[in-house]
PDB file of C-alpha atoms in Angstrom:
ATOM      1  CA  UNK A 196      10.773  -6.302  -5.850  1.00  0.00           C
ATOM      2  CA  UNK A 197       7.395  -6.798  -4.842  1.00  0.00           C
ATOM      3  CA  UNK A 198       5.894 -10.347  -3.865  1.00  0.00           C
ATOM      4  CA  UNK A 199       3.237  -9.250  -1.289  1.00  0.00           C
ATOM      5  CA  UNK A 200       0.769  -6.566  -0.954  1.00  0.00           C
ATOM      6  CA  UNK A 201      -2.692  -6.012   0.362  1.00  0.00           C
ATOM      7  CA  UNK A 202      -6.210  -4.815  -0.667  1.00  0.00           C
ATOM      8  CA  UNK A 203      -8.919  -4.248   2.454  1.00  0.00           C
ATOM      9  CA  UNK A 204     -10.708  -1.024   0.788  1.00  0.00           C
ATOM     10  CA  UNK A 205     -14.560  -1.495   0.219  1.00  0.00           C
ATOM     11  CA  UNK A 206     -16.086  -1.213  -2.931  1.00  0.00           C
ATOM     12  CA  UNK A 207     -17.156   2.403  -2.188  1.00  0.00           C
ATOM     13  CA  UNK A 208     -13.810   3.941  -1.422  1.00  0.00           C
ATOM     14  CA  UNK A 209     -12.253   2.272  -4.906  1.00  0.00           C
ATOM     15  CA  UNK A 210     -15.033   3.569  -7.285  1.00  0.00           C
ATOM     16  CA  UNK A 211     -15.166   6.654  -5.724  1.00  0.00           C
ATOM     17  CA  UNK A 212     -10.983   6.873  -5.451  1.00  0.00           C
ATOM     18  CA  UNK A 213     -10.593   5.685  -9.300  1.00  0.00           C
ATOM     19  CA  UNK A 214     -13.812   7.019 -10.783  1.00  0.00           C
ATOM     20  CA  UNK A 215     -14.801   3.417 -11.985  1.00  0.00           C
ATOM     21  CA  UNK A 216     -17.844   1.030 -11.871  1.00  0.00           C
ATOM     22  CA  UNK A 217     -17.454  -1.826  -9.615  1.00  0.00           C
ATOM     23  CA  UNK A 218     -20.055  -4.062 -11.731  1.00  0.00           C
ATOM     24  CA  UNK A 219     -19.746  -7.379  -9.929  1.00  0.00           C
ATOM     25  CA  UNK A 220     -18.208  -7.510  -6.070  1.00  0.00           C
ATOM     26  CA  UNK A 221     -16.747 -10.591  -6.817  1.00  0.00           C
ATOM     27  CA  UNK A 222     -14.587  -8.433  -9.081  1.00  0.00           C
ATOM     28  CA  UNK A 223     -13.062  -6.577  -6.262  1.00  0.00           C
ATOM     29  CA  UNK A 224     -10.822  -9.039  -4.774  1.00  0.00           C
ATOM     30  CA  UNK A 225     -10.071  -8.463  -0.825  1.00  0.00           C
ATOM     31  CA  UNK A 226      -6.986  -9.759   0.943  1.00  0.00           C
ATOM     32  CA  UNK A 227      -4.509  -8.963   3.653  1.00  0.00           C
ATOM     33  CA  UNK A 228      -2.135 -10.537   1.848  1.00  0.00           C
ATOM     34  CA  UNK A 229      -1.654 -11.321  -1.625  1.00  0.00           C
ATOM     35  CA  UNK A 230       0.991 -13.535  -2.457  1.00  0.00           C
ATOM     36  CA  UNK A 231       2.621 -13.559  -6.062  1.00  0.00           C
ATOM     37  CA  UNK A 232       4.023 -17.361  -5.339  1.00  0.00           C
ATOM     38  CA  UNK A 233       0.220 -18.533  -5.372  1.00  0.00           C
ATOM     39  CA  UNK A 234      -0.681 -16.526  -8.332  1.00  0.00           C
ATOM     40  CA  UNK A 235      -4.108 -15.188  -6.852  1.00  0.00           C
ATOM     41  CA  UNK A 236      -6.095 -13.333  -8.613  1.00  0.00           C
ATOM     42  CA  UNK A 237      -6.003  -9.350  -7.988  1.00  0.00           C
ATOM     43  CA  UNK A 238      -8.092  -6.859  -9.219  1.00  0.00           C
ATOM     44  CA  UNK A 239      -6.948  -4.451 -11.819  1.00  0.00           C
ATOM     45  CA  UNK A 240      -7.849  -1.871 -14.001  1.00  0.00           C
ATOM     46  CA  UNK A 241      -6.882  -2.048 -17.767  1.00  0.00           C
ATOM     47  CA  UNK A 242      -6.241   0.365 -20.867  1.00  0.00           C
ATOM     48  CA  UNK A 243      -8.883  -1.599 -23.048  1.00  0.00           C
ATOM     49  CA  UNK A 244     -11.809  -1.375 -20.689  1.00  0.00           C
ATOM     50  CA  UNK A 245     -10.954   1.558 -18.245  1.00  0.00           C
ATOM     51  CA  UNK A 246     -14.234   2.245 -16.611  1.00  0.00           C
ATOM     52  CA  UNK A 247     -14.570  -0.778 -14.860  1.00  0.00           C
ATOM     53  CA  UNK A 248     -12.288  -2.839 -12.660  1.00  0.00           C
ATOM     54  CA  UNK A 249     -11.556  -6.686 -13.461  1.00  0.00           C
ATOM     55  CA  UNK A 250      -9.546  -9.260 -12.474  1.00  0.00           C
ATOM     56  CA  UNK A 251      -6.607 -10.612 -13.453  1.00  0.00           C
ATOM     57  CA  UNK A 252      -3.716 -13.707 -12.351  1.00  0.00           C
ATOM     58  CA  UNK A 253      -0.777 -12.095 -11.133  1.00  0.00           C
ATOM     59  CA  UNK A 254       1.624 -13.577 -12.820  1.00  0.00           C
ATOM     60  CA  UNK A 255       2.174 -12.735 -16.400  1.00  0.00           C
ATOM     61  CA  UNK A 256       2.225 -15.320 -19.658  1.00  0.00           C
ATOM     62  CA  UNK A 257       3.660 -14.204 -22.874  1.00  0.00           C
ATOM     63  CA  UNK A 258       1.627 -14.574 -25.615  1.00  0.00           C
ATOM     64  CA  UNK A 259       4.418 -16.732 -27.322  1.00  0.00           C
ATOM     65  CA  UNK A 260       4.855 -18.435 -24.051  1.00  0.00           C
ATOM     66  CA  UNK A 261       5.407 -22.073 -24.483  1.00  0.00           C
ATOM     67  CA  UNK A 262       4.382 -23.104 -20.905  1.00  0.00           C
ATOM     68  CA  UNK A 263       2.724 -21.455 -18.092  1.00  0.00           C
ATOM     69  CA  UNK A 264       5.557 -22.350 -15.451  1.00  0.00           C
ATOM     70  CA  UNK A 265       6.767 -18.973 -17.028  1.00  0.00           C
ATOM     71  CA  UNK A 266       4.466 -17.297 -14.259  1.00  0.00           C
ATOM     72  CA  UNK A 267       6.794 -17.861 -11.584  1.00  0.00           C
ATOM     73  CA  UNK A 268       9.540 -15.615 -13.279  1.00  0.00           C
ATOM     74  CA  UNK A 269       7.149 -12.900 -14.538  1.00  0.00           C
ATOM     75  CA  UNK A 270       5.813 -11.618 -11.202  1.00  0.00           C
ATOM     76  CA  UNK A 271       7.377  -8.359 -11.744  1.00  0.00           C
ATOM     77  CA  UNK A 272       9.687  -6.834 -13.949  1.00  0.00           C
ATOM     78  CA  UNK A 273      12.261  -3.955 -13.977  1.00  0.00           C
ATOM     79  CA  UNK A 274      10.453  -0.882 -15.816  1.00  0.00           C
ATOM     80  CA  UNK A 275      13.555   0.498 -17.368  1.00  0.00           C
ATOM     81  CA  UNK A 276      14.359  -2.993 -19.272  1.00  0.00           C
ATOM     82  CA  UNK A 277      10.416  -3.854 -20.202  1.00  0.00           C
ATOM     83  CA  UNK A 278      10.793  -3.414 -24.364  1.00  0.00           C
ATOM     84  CA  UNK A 279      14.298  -5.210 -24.080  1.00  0.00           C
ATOM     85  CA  UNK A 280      12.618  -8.609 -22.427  1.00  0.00           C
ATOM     86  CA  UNK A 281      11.219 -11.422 -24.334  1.00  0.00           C
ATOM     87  CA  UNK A 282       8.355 -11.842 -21.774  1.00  0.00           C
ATOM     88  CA  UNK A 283       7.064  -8.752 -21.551  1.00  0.00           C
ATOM     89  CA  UNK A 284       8.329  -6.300 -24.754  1.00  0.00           C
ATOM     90  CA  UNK A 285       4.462  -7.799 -26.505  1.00  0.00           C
ATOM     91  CA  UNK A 286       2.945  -6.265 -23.961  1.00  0.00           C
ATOM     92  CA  UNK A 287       4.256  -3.110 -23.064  1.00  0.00           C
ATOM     93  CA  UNK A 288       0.723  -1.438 -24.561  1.00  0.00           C
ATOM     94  CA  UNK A 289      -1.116  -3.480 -22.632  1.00  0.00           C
ATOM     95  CA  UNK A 290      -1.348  -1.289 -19.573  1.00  0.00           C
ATOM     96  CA  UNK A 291      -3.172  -1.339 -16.043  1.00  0.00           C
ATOM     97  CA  UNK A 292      -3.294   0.014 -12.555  1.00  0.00           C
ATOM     98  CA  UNK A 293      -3.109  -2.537  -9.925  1.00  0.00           C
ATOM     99  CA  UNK A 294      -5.117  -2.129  -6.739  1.00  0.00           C
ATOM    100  CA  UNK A 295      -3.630  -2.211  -3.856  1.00  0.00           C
ATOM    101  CA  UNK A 296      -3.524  -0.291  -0.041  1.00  0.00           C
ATOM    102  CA  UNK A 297      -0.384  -1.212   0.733  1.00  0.00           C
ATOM    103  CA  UNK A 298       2.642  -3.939   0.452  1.00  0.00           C
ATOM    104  CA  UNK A 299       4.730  -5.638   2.501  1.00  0.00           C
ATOM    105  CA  UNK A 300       9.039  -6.394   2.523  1.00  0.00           C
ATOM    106  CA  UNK A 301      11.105  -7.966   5.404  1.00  0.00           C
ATOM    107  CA  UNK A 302      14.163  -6.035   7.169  1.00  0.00           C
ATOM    108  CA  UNK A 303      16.792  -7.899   9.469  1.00  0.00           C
ATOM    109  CA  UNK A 304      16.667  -6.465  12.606  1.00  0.00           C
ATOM    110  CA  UNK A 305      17.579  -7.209  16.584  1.00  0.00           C
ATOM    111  CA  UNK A 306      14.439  -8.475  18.035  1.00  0.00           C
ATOM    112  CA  UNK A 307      14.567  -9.646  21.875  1.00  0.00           C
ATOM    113  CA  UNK A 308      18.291  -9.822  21.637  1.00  0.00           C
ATOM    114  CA  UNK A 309      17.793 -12.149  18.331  1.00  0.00           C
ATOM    115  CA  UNK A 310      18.343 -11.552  14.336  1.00  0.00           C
ATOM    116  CA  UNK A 311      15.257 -11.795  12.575  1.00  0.00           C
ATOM    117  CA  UNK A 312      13.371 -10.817   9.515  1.00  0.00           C
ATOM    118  CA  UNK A 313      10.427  -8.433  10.539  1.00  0.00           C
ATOM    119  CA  UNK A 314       8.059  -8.020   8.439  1.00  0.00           C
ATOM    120  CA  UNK A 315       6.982  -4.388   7.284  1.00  0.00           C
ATOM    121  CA  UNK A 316       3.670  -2.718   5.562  1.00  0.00           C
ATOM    122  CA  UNK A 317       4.279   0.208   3.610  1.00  0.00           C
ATOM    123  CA  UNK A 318       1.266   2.264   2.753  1.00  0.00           C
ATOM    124  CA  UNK A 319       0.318   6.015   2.711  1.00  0.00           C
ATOM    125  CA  UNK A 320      -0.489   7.296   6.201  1.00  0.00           C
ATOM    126  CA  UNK A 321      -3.506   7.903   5.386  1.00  0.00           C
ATOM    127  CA  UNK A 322      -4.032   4.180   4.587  1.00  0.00           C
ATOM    128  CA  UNK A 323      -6.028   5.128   1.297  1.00  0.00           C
ATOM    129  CA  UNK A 324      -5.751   2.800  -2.009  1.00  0.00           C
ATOM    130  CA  UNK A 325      -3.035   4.016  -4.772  1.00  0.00           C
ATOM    131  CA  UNK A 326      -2.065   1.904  -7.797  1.00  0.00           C
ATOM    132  CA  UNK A 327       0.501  -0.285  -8.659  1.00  0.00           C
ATOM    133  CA  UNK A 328       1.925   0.139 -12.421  1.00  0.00           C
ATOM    134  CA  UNK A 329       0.991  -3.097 -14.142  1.00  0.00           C
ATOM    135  CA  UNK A 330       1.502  -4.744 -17.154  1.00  0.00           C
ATOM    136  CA  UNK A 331      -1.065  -7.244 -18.972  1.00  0.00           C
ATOM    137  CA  UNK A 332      -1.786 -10.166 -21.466  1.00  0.00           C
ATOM    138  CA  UNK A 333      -4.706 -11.766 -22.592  1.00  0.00           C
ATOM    139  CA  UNK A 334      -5.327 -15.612 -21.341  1.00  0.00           C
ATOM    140  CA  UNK A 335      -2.580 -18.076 -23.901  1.00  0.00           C
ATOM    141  CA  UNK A 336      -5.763 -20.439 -25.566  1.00  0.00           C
ATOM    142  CA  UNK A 337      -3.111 -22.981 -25.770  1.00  0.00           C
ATOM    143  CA  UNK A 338      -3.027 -23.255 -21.828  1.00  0.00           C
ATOM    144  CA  UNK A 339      -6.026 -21.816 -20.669  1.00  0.00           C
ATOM    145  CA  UNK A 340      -9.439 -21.633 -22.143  1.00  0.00           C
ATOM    146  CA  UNK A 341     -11.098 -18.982 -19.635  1.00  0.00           C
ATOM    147  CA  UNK A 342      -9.927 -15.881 -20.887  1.00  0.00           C
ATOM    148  CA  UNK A 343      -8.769 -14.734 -18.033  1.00  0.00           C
ATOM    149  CA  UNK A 344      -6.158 -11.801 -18.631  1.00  0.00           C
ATOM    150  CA  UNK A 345      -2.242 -12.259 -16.099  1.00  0.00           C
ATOM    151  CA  UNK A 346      -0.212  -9.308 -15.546  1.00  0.00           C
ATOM    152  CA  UNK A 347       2.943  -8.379 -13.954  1.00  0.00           C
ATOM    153  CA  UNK A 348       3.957  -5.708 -11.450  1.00  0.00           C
ATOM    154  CA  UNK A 349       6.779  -2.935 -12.628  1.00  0.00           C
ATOM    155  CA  UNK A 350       9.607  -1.896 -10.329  1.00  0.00           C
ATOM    156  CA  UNK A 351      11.951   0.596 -10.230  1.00  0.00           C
ATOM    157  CA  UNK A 352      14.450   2.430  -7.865  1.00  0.00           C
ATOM    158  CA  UNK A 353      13.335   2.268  -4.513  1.00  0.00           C
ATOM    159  CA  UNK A 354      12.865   5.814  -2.569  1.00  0.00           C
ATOM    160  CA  UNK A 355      14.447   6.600   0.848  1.00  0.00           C
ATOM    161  CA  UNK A 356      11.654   4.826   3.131  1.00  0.00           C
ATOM    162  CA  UNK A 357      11.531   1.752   1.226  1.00  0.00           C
ATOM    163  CA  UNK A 358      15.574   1.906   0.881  1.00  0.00           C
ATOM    164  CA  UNK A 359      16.008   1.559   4.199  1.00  0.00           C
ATOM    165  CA  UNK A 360      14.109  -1.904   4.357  1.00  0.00           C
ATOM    166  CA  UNK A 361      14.816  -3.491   1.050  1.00  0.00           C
ATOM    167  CA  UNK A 362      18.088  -4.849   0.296  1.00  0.00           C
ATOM    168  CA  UNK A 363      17.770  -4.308  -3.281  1.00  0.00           C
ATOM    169  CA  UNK A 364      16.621  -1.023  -3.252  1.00  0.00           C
ATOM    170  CA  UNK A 365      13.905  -1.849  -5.578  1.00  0.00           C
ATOM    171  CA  UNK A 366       9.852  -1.283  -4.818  1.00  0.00           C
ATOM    172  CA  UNK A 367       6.792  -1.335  -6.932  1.00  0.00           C
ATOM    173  CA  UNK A 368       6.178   1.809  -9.518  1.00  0.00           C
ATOM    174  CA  UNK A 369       3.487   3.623  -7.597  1.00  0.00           C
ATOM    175  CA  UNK A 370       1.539   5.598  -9.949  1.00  0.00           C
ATOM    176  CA  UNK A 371       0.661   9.337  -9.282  1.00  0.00           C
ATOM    177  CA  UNK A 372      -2.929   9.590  -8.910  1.00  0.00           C
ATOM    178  CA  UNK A 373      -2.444  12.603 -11.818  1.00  0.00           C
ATOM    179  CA  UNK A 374      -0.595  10.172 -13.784  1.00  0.00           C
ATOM    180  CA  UNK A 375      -2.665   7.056 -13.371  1.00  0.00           C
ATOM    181  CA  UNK A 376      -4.439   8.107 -17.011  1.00  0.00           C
ATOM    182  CA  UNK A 377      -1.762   8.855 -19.158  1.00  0.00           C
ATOM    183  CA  UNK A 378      -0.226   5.321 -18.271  1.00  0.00           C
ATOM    184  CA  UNK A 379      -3.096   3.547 -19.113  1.00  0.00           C
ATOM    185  CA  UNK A 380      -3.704   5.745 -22.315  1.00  0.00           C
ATOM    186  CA  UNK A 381       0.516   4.538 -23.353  1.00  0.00           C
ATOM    187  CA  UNK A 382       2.157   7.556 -22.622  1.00  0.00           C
ATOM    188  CA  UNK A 383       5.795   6.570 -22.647  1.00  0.00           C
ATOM    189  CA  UNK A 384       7.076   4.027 -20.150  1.00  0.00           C
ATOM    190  CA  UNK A 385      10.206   5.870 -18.739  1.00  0.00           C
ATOM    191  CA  UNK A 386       8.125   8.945 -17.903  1.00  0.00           C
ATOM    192  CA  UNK A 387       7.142   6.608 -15.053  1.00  0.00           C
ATOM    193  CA  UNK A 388      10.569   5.027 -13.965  1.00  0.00           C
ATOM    194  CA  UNK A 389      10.312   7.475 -10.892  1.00  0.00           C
ATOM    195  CA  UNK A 390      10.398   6.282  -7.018  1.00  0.00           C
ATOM    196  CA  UNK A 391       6.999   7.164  -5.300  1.00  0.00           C
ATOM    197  CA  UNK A 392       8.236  10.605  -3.175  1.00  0.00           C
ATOM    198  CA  UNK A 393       4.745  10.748  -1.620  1.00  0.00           C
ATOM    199  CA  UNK A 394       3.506  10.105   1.911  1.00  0.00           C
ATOM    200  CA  UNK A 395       4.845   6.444   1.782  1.00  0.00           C
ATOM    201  CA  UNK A 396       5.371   4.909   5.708  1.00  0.00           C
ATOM    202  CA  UNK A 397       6.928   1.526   6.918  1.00  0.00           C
ATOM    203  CA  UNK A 398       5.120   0.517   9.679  1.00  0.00           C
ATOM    204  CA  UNK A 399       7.217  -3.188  11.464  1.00  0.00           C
ATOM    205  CA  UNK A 400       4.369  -5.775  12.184  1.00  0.00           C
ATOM    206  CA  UNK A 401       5.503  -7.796  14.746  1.00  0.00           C
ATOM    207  CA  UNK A 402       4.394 -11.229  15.484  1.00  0.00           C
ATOM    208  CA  UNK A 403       5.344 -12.951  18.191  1.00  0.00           C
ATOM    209  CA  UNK A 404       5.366 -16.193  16.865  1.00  0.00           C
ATOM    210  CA  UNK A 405       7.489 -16.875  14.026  1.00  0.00           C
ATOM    211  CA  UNK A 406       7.301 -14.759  10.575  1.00  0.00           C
ATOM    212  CA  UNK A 407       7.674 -16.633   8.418  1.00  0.00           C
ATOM    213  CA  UNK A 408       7.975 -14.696   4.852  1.00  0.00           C
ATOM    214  CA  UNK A 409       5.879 -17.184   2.631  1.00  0.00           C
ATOM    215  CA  UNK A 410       3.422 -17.844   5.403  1.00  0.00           C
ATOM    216  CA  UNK A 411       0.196 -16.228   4.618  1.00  0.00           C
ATOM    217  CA  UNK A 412      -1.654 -14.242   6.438  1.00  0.00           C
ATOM    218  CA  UNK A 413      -1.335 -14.598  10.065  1.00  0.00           C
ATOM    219  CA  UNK A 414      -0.451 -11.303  10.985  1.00  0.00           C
ATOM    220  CA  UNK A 415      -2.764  -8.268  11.838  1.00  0.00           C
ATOM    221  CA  UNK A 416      -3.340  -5.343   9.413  1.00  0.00           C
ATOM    222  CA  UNK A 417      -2.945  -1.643  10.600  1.00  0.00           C
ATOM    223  CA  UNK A 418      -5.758   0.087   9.564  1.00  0.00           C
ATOM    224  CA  UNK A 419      -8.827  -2.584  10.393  1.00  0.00           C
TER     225      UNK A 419
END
């Protein structure tokens, strides 16, 4: 799955990586670490206005939703089961590319003679931005009145470096950059079921105080 991930590329690099306008800054959210529990705000770019970016709530509501508590079980969802799922088969058109430079997942491991979760931030080694494959849905009027769109993050199998961390063996659907258009223009969803074989690294962030894996942002990023 994927709960945490990070976004420190300037404005420049994104247009210029995506081919997109960057209208407003404010649009181009910055974080070390996002976290889905919180449901920030992220910036994306969608299938009905692909030129720009935008952002969005991570953390996606059904259009038939009948709360927004929903959120918290909609952070991601498994691509290969998307048109079977109530929450998500009404949006399944509604496509987008999530920004991102790089996520994070925890690993057991022997530290100082000790058992404990380290975290780890997988990015390229190049530490350039990629995309996430999202899914979208237009603000629910009956909860929220500021149109602001909520998506969801798609997973699939994960590949052999992020196998060897997760314990599910799941990660985020990385799009190709030579694929990133034909998902937002609805090209078929299982043509994109495929673990990212790319330059993907796990670097082990090590903090010498506690990690704590819902506890913000404390530690250092790599490439600052």
């Amino acid at each position: 799955m994927c709960f945490f991930f990070r976004q420190l590329s300037d404005a420049g690099t994104i247009a210029k990586r995506f081919k997109i306008i960057i209208e407003k800054s404010a649009d181009l959210v910055l974080s070390n670490e996002f976290n889905a529990f919180s449901h920030p705000e992220c910036s994306v770019i969608t299938n009905d206005c692909p030129g720009i970016i935008q952002k969005a709530v991570w953390g996606l509501i059904p259009p038939r939703a009948k709360t927004p508590d929903i959120q918290k079980y909609t952070l991601n969802a498994r691509i290969e089961s998307i048109v079977k799922k109530s929450s998500f088969k009404d949006s399944v058109e509604n496509r987008c590319l999530v920004i991102a430079d790089g996520f994070y997942e925890w690993k057991e491991e022997m530290v100082y003679g000790k058992r404990q979760k380290i975290k780890h931030l997988i990015c390229t080694s190049d530490g350039m931005p990629f995309a996430f494959a999202g899914l979208y849905s237009f603000s629910n009027t009956r909860f929220d009145n500021t149109n602001k769109k909520t998506f969801t993050i798609l997973t699939t199998d994960a590949n052999e470096t992020v196998a060897r961390i997760h314990s599910k063996n799941r990660m985020p659907v990385i799009i190709k950059p030579d694929d990133e258009e034909d998902w937002l223009n609805g090209s078929r969803y299982d043509r994109f079921a495929y673990p990212y074989s790319s330059d993907l690294i796990a670097v082990p962030l090590f903090d010498l105080n506690k990690t704590n894996k819902k506890g913000g942002n404390s530690l250092p990023s790599l490439f600052n």
